[in-house]
Amino acid sequence: VYFYFFSFLAAEHPYSHLIDTLKDGQIKFFNPYKLNDPRYDKLPLSIRVLLEAAIRNCDGFYTKQEDVQNILHWQQEQNKAEVPFSPARVLLQDFTGIPAMVDLAAMRDAVAKHGVDPSLVNPKCPTDLIVDHSLQIDYIETALRNQEMELIRNKERLQFFKWCSKAFKNVNVVPPDVGAVHQLNLEYLSRVVQVSDGFIYPDSVVGTDSHTTMINGLGILGWGVGGIESEAIMLGQPISLTLPQVVGCKLVGSINPLTTSIDIVLGITKHLRQAGIAGKFVEFFGPGVSQLSVPDRTTIANMCPEYNATVSFFPVDQVTLKHFKKTNFTPEKLELLESYMKAVKLFRSYEDPSEDPQYSEFNLSSMVPYVSGPKRPQDRVAVSSMKEDFQSCLDEKVGFKGFHIAKEKQEIRVPFLHGGQEYQLSHGSVVIAAVISCTNNCNPSVMLTAGLLARKAVEAGLLVKPYIRTSLAPGSGMVTHYLNASGVLPYFNKLGFEVIGYGCATCVGNTAPLPEAVVDAIKQGDLVACGVLSGNRHFEGRLCDCVRANYLASPPLVVAYAIAGTVGVDFEKEPLGLTSDGKEVYLRDIWPSREEVQQIEEDTVFSSIFKDLRGRMEKGNTFWNNVECSDSLLFPWDQKSTYIRSPSFFSKLSKEVPPPQSIENAHALLFLGDKVTTDHISPAGSIARVSAAAKYLMSKRLTPREFNSYGARRGNDAVMTRGTFASIKLQNRFIGKPGPKTLHIPSGQTLDVFEAADRYQRDGIPLIILAGKDYGSGNSRDWVAKGPYLLGVRAVIAESFEKLHRNQLVGMGIMPLQFLSGQNADSLELSGKERFSITLPESLSPGQELTIKTSQGKSFSVTALFDTDTDVILFQHGGLLRYVARTLL
């Protein structure tokens, strides 16, 4: 049922001699270890995943034997050779999933018109589409009788997704209200190994969610891509990447008992940021890795954007297997997973130094707990130095840290009454303590540590003074769920940390007023009172205007400082408090061990979460189950829809491959400068009321309130084409000021970019774009090449391109042409108002120089930026979509 792709089950596979078996021959796999090449043992494990994929997918077209050899010779070819990678699956969220699936639906229409069975059109690469976080709710009508919800804006898109779930093979649609895409990827979709048609191979994934890199914490290679790249992979085209350098990060030493997972993550992040590893793979090894739980690893892997790595990879080990025992993995599947990973040497024993590459080292013993403050999040203070640091803040002049309190006033104590009992406040007294999990809820360990600390404190007879404004704001209902399941929530409550809700609270100043007596005491003594919270914002006066010092801390440290009642405490030397019989209790006496926390995570939290998740996945939700859709092979397009529309990518599709079409007498649609970003090319925000897209929507009788955003309307090519180059920050040299306008050269009129392009197309005039350096930089978006294609752009001539965008242009049949070194539009004295002709030879080749002639009699050379012969083939077919459709014909 797949398009035209080489089947690795075929006998003529060039690496069939590497096929091995498991389970008495029932399961086959390609075993790179059978190459008997000593270089395989020296490859980083992340590179071994790339090698296995290249061997398995070697078809002589997309992936060649030369690519396999380049990966095997990684030590010599890293940062040089371009290699393909075919991941095991694609992960889409709804924003990016809509245009991809709309294209496939339109392709079915196109091939059906030529008498081809439309059911042949399916993604080659298995695709998970999660309807999670991008659909907006304008109006909810709840019928109390049947609890049904009607989501007005979402109806068209949900019906389309429901149809996709029925119509396409290799597409798994996860309905709304199950979970966020990155969490589902970790908790439900991850497989570690894939089994298909009797073959087993490593799981790997590319996704359109920025948190896709979290999956590397499970030993699954994966990273984020844009919409066009994901669509290409769905259709069987591998990712092209420069064979990456791999930076090893060796973890050694023992973790300080008071150090939380967040301390470790931030410490490693800082270390890797300083190491300068942009664009590289990071792979962790060393005996310290075994001390990190799976949630610790996924949190570290999630921080890749912070230190600019492509992935942070944790190979599978015993800790990973132990984690999966608590999830949805059966014993049989775990046994198969372990057997396969060991057979192909993708399983690690971190305690065995003979398996270690020689890389950089990071000592976990160097990690100590920190807080940040008292005024800025970047001012970190080691907890062991907190007492002395706060004292220095009292002494220093008023500034980023100082409060300039006179020496004679630093020891002042102000008595006050609260609840009929007398208390005292002094400089450093804690009056706000907020446990907030919104920034920590992907890693339960810190919240559990805080809960266990609360339990042990209560059992020891310790309490929080009642005048301290305490609160507990979980980031989601799931946090409350696992705090309940582990039995620690009641102890939070006994210390005054009650659940207040799930929205932003203390961080943004939404703190309940302090008791009046507390406020009066602070003002009477001009005290530097303190707030301690585990959020991410704490500017001076933000929590409360009378609280001048505010510290960010991990959740368990928030509890500890609340019990102590002051930040002026040395936890090593001074007790937190006294028991009822006068015995001193130190923080070390009640701090839970990492082993204790991890055991509760594995035994209680994960099993509870996965049981709940399985139930939600099996049950779905009432609204999704009641969404009606057609059972037809072809999607029944609603001509009135302004969200879902059949695009015109397949117009005039024929079986024959057209010869290279030279460009004759083209006009420049735009004359752009340097650093034109994807935001300039295809904005993702709101639709301006005076834009071409707005005019279209108003013609459909929509009001501005109903416009929604460009992102929400990615399934409508009419909106997205009008939104191309609609950025108010676009700098077009034809116009001379920022805005989405251009010059229609034949008439001399200034028009919206879409209106000018539409007029050129109606007159049969081809278009090009002139640009400077770094054209197409920024985040990848699916419409940055689709939009220009539908505007009629045939080529972009620039000084340089962002590599990813250059590939996107080729994938849509647009030529990326680069000025020769030292040349640009200015040096060639181009005004942009000339007409341009580009003659294409019958046989194009990668990197070929082409000649451009202008109507002013000038001619100059450019380089056609095709990386491979495959790029040339895709361009000649008019892009990947038309290539796949034509192959079916």
Short mmCIF file of N, CA and C in Angstrom, two decimals, residues 259-330:
data_model
loop_
_atom_site.label_atom_id
_atom_site.label_comp_id
_atom_site.label_asym_id
_atom_site.label_seq_id
_atom_site.Cartn_x
_atom_site.Cartn_y
_atom_site.Cartn_z
N THR A 259 20.68 18.08 46.71
CA THR A 259 20.58 18.56 45.33
C THR A 259 19.37 17.93 44.65
N THR A 260 18.52 18.75 44.09
CA THR A 260 17.32 18.26 43.40
C THR A 260 17.61 18.05 41.92
N SER A 261 16.65 17.44 41.24
CA SER A 261 16.78 17.22 39.80
C SER A 261 16.94 18.53 39.05
N ILE A 262 16.23 19.57 39.49
CA ILE A 262 16.33 20.86 38.82
C ILE A 262 17.73 21.43 38.94
N ASP A 263 18.38 21.27 40.11
CA ASP A 263 19.76 21.72 40.27
C ASP A 263 20.67 21.01 39.28
N ILE A 264 20.48 19.69 39.13
CA ILE A 264 21.32 18.91 38.22
C ILE A 264 21.10 19.35 36.78
N VAL A 265 19.84 19.50 36.38
CA VAL A 265 19.53 19.89 35.01
C VAL A 265 20.13 21.25 34.68
N LEU A 266 19.95 22.22 35.58
CA LEU A 266 20.47 23.56 35.31
C LEU A 266 22.00 23.58 35.32
N GLY A 267 22.60 22.76 36.19
CA GLY A 267 24.06 22.69 36.22
C GLY A 267 24.63 22.11 34.94
N ILE A 268 24.05 21.01 34.47
CA ILE A 268 24.52 20.40 33.22
C ILE A 268 24.25 21.34 32.05
N THR A 269 23.11 22.02 32.07
CA THR A 269 22.80 22.97 31.00
C THR A 269 23.85 24.07 30.93
N LYS A 270 24.21 24.61 32.09
CA LYS A 270 25.23 25.67 32.12
C LYS A 270 26.56 25.15 31.59
N HIS A 271 26.93 23.94 32.00
CA HIS A 271 28.19 23.34 31.55
C HIS A 271 28.21 23.16 30.03
N LEU A 272 27.13 22.65 29.47
CA LEU A 272 27.08 22.40 28.04
C LEU A 272 27.00 23.70 27.25
N ARG A 273 26.33 24.71 27.79
CA ARG A 273 26.27 26.00 27.11
C ARG A 273 27.67 26.59 26.98
N GLN A 274 28.47 26.44 28.02
CA GLN A 274 29.84 26.96 27.99
C GLN A 274 30.75 26.15 27.10
N ALA A 275 30.35 24.90 26.79
CA ALA A 275 31.20 24.02 25.98
C ALA A 275 31.14 24.35 24.50
N GLY A 276 30.17 25.16 24.06
CA GLY A 276 30.07 25.53 22.65
C GLY A 276 29.74 24.34 21.76
N ILE A 277 28.54 23.82 21.86
CA ILE A 277 28.19 22.59 21.15
C ILE A 277 27.05 22.80 20.16
N ALA A 278 26.92 24.00 19.63
CA ALA A 278 25.81 24.31 18.73
C ALA A 278 25.79 23.35 17.54
N GLY A 279 24.62 22.76 17.27
CA GLY A 279 24.44 21.88 16.13
C GLY A 279 24.99 20.49 16.29
N LYS A 280 25.52 20.16 17.45
CA LYS A 280 26.13 18.85 17.66
C LYS A 280 25.18 17.92 18.41
N PHE A 281 25.48 16.62 18.36
CA PHE A 281 24.83 15.64 19.22
C PHE A 281 25.59 15.62 20.55
N VAL A 282 24.86 15.44 21.65
CA VAL A 282 25.48 15.20 22.95
C VAL A 282 25.07 13.81 23.40
N GLU A 283 26.03 13.04 23.89
CA GLU A 283 25.74 11.69 24.36
C GLU A 283 26.31 11.53 25.75
N PHE A 284 25.46 11.07 26.68
CA PHE A 284 25.88 10.96 28.07
C PHE A 284 26.40 9.55 28.38
N PHE A 285 27.45 9.50 29.20
CA PHE A 285 28.02 8.22 29.60
C PHE A 285 28.71 8.42 30.95
N GLY A 286 29.25 7.34 31.49
CA GLY A 286 29.93 7.41 32.78
C GLY A 286 29.05 6.89 33.91
N PRO A 287 29.65 6.52 35.04
CA PRO A 287 28.91 5.90 36.14
C PRO A 287 27.85 6.79 36.75
N GLY A 288 27.98 8.11 36.58
CA GLY A 288 26.99 9.02 37.16
C GLY A 288 25.64 8.96 36.48
N VAL A 289 25.59 8.46 35.23
CA VAL A 289 24.32 8.41 34.51
C VAL A 289 23.32 7.51 35.23
N SER A 290 23.81 6.45 35.84
CA SER A 290 22.92 5.50 36.51
C SER A 290 22.19 6.13 37.69
N GLN A 291 22.69 7.25 38.20
CA GLN A 291 22.03 7.92 39.32
C GLN A 291 20.85 8.78 38.86
N LEU A 292 20.75 9.00 37.55
CA LEU A 292 19.68 9.85 37.02
C LEU A 292 18.47 9.00 36.66
N SER A 293 17.33 9.39 37.16
CA SER A 293 16.09 8.70 36.79
C SER A 293 15.73 9.04 35.35
N VAL A 294 14.78 8.31 34.80
CA VAL A 294 14.31 8.62 33.44
C VAL A 294 13.72 10.02 33.35
N PRO A 295 12.90 10.47 34.32
CA PRO A 295 12.44 11.86 34.25
C PRO A 295 13.58 12.87 34.30
N ASP A 296 14.64 12.59 35.09
CA ASP A 296 15.81 13.47 35.08
C ASP A 296 16.39 13.56 33.68
N ARG A 297 16.53 12.43 33.03
CA ARG A 297 17.15 12.38 31.70
C ARG A 297 16.30 13.11 30.66
N THR A 298 14.98 12.91 30.73
CA THR A 298 14.14 13.57 29.74
C THR A 298 14.13 15.09 29.96
N THR A 299 14.25 15.52 31.21
CA THR A 299 14.31 16.96 31.48
C THR A 299 15.60 17.55 30.93
N ILE A 300 16.71 16.86 31.10
CA ILE A 300 17.98 17.32 30.53
C ILE A 300 17.90 17.35 29.01
N ALA A 301 17.34 16.29 28.42
CA ALA A 301 17.21 16.23 26.96
C ALA A 301 16.31 17.34 26.43
N ASN A 302 15.31 17.73 27.23
CA ASN A 302 14.39 18.78 26.84
C ASN A 302 15.07 20.14 26.76
N MET A 303 16.22 20.29 27.43
CA MET A 303 16.90 21.58 27.50
C MET A 303 17.82 21.83 26.31
N CYS A 304 17.79 20.95 25.31
CA CYS A 304 18.67 21.10 24.14
C CYS A 304 18.68 22.52 23.57
N PRO A 305 17.51 23.15 23.37
CA PRO A 305 17.54 24.51 22.81
C PRO A 305 18.32 25.50 23.66
N GLU A 306 18.43 25.24 24.97
CA GLU A 306 19.15 26.16 25.85
C GLU A 306 20.65 26.12 25.61
N TYR A 307 21.17 24.97 25.15
CA TYR A 307 22.60 24.91 24.86
C TYR A 307 22.87 24.58 23.40
N ASN A 308 21.82 24.72 22.56
CA ASN A 308 21.94 24.68 21.10
C ASN A 308 22.42 23.36 20.54
N ALA A 309 22.25 22.27 21.28
CA ALA A 309 22.56 20.95 20.73
C ALA A 309 21.37 20.45 19.92
N THR A 310 21.62 19.53 18.99
CA THR A 310 20.53 18.92 18.23
C THR A 310 19.79 17.91 19.10
N VAL A 311 20.54 17.05 19.77
CA VAL A 311 19.95 16.08 20.70
C VAL A 311 20.87 15.90 21.88
N SER A 312 20.32 15.45 23.00
CA SER A 312 21.09 14.99 24.16
C SER A 312 20.64 13.56 24.44
N PHE A 313 21.47 12.62 24.07
CA PHE A 313 21.07 11.22 23.97
C PHE A 313 21.54 10.42 25.17
N PHE A 314 20.60 9.69 25.79
CA PHE A 314 20.89 8.77 26.89
C PHE A 314 20.61 7.35 26.40
N PRO A 315 21.64 6.57 26.03
CA PRO A 315 21.39 5.21 25.56
C PRO A 315 20.64 4.36 26.59
N VAL A 316 19.92 3.37 26.10
CA VAL A 316 19.12 2.49 26.95
C VAL A 316 20.03 1.72 27.91
N ASP A 317 19.60 1.65 29.17
CA ASP A 317 20.33 0.88 30.18
C ASP A 317 19.31 0.24 31.13
N GLN A 318 19.80 -0.30 32.23
CA GLN A 318 18.91 -0.97 33.17
C GLN A 318 17.90 -0.02 33.81
N VAL A 319 18.29 1.24 34.01
CA VAL A 319 17.36 2.22 34.56
C VAL A 319 16.19 2.43 33.60
N THR A 320 16.48 2.47 32.28
CA THR A 320 15.43 2.62 31.28
C THR A 320 14.48 1.42 31.32
N LEU A 321 15.03 0.21 31.39
CA LEU A 321 14.19 -0.99 31.43
C LEU A 321 13.32 -1.00 32.68
N LYS A 322 13.90 -0.59 33.81
CA LYS A 322 13.14 -0.56 35.06
C LYS A 322 11.96 0.41 34.94
N HIS A 323 12.21 1.53 34.27
CA HIS A 323 11.15 2.52 34.06
C HIS A 323 10.01 1.93 33.23
N PHE A 324 10.36 1.23 32.16
CA PHE A 324 9.33 0.71 31.27
C PHE A 324 8.53 -0.43 31.90
N LYS A 325 9.08 -1.06 32.91
CA LYS A 325 8.31 -2.09 33.61
C LYS A 325 7.08 -1.49 34.28
N LYS A 326 7.14 -0.18 34.59
CA LYS A 326 6.03 0.48 35.26
C LYS A 326 5.06 1.13 34.26
N THR A 327 5.33 0.99 32.98
CA THR A 327 4.50 1.67 31.98
C THR A 327 3.66 0.64 31.25
N ASN A 328 3.52 0.83 29.94
CA ASN A 328 2.63 -0.06 29.17
C ASN A 328 3.40 -1.15 28.44
N PHE A 329 4.62 -1.48 28.90
CA PHE A 329 5.42 -2.53 28.28
C PHE A 329 5.16 -3.87 28.97
N THR A 330 4.84 -4.88 28.18
CA THR A 330 4.64 -6.21 28.73
C THR A 330 6.00 -6.87 28.97
#
